[in-house]
GROMACS .gro file of C-alpha atoms in nm:
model
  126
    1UNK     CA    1   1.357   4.230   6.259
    2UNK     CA    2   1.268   4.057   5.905
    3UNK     CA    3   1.057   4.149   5.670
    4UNK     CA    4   0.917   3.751   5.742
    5UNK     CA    5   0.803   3.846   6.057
    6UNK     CA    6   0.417   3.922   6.096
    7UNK     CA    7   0.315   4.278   6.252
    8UNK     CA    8   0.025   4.180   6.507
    9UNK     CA    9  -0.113   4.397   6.783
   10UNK     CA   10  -0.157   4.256   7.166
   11UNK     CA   11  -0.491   4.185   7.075
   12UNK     CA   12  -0.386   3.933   6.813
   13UNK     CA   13  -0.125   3.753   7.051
   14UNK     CA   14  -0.185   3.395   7.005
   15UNK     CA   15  -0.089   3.106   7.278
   16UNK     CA   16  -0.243   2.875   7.562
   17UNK     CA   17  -0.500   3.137   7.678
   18UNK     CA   18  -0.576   2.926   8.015
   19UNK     CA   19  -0.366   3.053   8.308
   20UNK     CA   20  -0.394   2.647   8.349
   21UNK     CA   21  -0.190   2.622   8.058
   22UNK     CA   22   0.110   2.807   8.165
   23UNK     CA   23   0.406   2.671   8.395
   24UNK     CA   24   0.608   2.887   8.580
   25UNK     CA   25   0.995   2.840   8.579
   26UNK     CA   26   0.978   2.718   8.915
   27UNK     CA   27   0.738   2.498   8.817
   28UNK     CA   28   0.907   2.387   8.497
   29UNK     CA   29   1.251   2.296   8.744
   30UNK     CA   30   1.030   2.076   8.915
   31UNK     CA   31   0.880   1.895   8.634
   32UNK     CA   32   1.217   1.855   8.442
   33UNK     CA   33   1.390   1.815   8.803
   34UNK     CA   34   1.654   2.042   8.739
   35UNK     CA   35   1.770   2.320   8.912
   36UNK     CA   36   1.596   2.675   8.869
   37UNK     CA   37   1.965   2.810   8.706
   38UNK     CA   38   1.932   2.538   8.453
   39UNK     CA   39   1.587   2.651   8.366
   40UNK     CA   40   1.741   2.989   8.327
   41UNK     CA   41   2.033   2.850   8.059
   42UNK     CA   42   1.812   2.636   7.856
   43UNK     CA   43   1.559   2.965   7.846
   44UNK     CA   44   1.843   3.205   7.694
   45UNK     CA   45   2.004   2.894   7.535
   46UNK     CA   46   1.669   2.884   7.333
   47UNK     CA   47   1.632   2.534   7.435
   48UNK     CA   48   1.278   2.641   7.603
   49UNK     CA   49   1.032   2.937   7.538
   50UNK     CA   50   0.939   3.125   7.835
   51UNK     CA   51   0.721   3.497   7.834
   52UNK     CA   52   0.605   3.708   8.080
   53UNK     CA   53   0.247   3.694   8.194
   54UNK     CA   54   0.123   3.930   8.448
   55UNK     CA   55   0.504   4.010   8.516
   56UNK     CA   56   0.618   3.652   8.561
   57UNK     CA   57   0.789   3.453   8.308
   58UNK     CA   58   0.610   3.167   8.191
   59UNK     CA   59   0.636   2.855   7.945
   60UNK     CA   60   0.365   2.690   7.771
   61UNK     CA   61   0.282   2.383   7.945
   62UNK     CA   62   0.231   2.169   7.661
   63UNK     CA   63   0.629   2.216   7.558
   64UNK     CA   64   0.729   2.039   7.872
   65UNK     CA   65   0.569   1.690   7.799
   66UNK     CA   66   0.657   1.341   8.024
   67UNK     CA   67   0.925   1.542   8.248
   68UNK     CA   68   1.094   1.639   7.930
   69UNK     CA   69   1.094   1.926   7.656
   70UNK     CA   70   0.949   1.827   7.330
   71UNK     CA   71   1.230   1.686   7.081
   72UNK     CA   72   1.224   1.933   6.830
   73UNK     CA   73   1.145   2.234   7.035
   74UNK     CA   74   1.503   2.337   7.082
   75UNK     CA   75   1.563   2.309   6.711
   76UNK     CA   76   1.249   2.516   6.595
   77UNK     CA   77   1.303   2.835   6.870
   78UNK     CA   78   1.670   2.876   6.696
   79UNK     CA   79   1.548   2.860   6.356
   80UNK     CA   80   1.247   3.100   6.435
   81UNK     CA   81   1.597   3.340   6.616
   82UNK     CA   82   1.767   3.284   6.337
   83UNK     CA   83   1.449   3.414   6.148
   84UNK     CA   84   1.446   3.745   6.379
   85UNK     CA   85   1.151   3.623   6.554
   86UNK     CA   86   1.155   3.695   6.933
   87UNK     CA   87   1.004   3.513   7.207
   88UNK     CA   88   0.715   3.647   7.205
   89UNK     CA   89   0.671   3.631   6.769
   90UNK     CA   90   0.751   3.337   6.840
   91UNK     CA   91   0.481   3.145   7.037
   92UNK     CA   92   0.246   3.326   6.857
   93UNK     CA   93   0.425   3.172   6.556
   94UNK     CA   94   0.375   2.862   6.755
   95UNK     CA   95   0.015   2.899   6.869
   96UNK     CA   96  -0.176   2.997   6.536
   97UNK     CA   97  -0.394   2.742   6.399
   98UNK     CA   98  -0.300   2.580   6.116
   99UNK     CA   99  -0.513   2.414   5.931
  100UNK     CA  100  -0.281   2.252   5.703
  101UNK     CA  101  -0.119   2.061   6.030
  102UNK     CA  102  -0.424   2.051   6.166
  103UNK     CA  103  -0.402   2.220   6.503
  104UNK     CA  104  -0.110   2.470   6.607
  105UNK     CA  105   0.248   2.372   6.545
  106UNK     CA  106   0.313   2.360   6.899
  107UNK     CA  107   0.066   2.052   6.910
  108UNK     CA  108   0.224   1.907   6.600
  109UNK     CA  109   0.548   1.929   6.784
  110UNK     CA  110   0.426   1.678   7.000
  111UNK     CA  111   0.342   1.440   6.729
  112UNK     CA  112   0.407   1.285   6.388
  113UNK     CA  113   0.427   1.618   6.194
  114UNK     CA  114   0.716   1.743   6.441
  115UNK     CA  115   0.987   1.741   6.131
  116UNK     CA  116   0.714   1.943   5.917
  117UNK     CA  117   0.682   2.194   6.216
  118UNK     CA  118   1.078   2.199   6.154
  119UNK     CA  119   1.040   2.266   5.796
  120UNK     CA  120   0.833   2.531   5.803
  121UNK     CA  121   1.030   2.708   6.026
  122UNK     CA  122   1.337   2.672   5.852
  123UNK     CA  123   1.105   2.847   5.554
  124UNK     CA  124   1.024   3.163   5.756
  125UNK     CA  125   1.373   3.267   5.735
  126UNK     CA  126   1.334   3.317   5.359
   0.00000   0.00000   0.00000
């Protein structure tokens, strides 16, 4: 890990606290009709974030908008790897309020601050 990379307890974990809020892969296939497998290679091809809650692995349902994943997701999970963040560092990366966006980054992904989302995770890594 980086010495970019904030030390937070479980307590501290950020992200869509609604069970509501969470798809599971399964789920996500269905939304993005693809197969489960192809779920599986976007997941470790960091083209989607997925975490395990209550020993299932879940994605944020807000990252999987109009049977699609947001533009600039893919692009902002590799830059936050790059940045030794890991999956988990990294939705709480992309669930704390911001009030510079306003909102979360994950919200601004879906909107027209999406390239400053980009940015600032390009700036973690230094």
């Amino acid at each position: 890990m980086t010495d970019s990379v904030p030390a937070e307890t479980g307590a501290d974990l950020a992200g869509p606290a609604d069970p509501a809020g969470w798809l599971t892969l399964p789920d996500v296939a269905e939304r993005l009709d693809l197969s489960i497998s192809k779920v599986h290679q976007m997941i470790r091809d960091r083209e989607l974030l997925a975490v395990r809650r209550d020993g299932v692995r879940r994605v944020p349902a807000d990252l999987v908008a109009n049977h699609t994943v947001l533009k600039h997701l893919p692009g902002v999970l590799n830059l936050l790897d790059d940045a030794g963040y890991d999956d988990e560092e990294a939705l709480r990366w992309l669930y704390r309020e911001d009030p510079s966006l306003p909102g979360t980054p994950a919200v601004a992904l879906g909107g027209d601050l999406a390239r400053e989302v980009k940015r600032r995770a390009q700036a973690v890594g230094f």
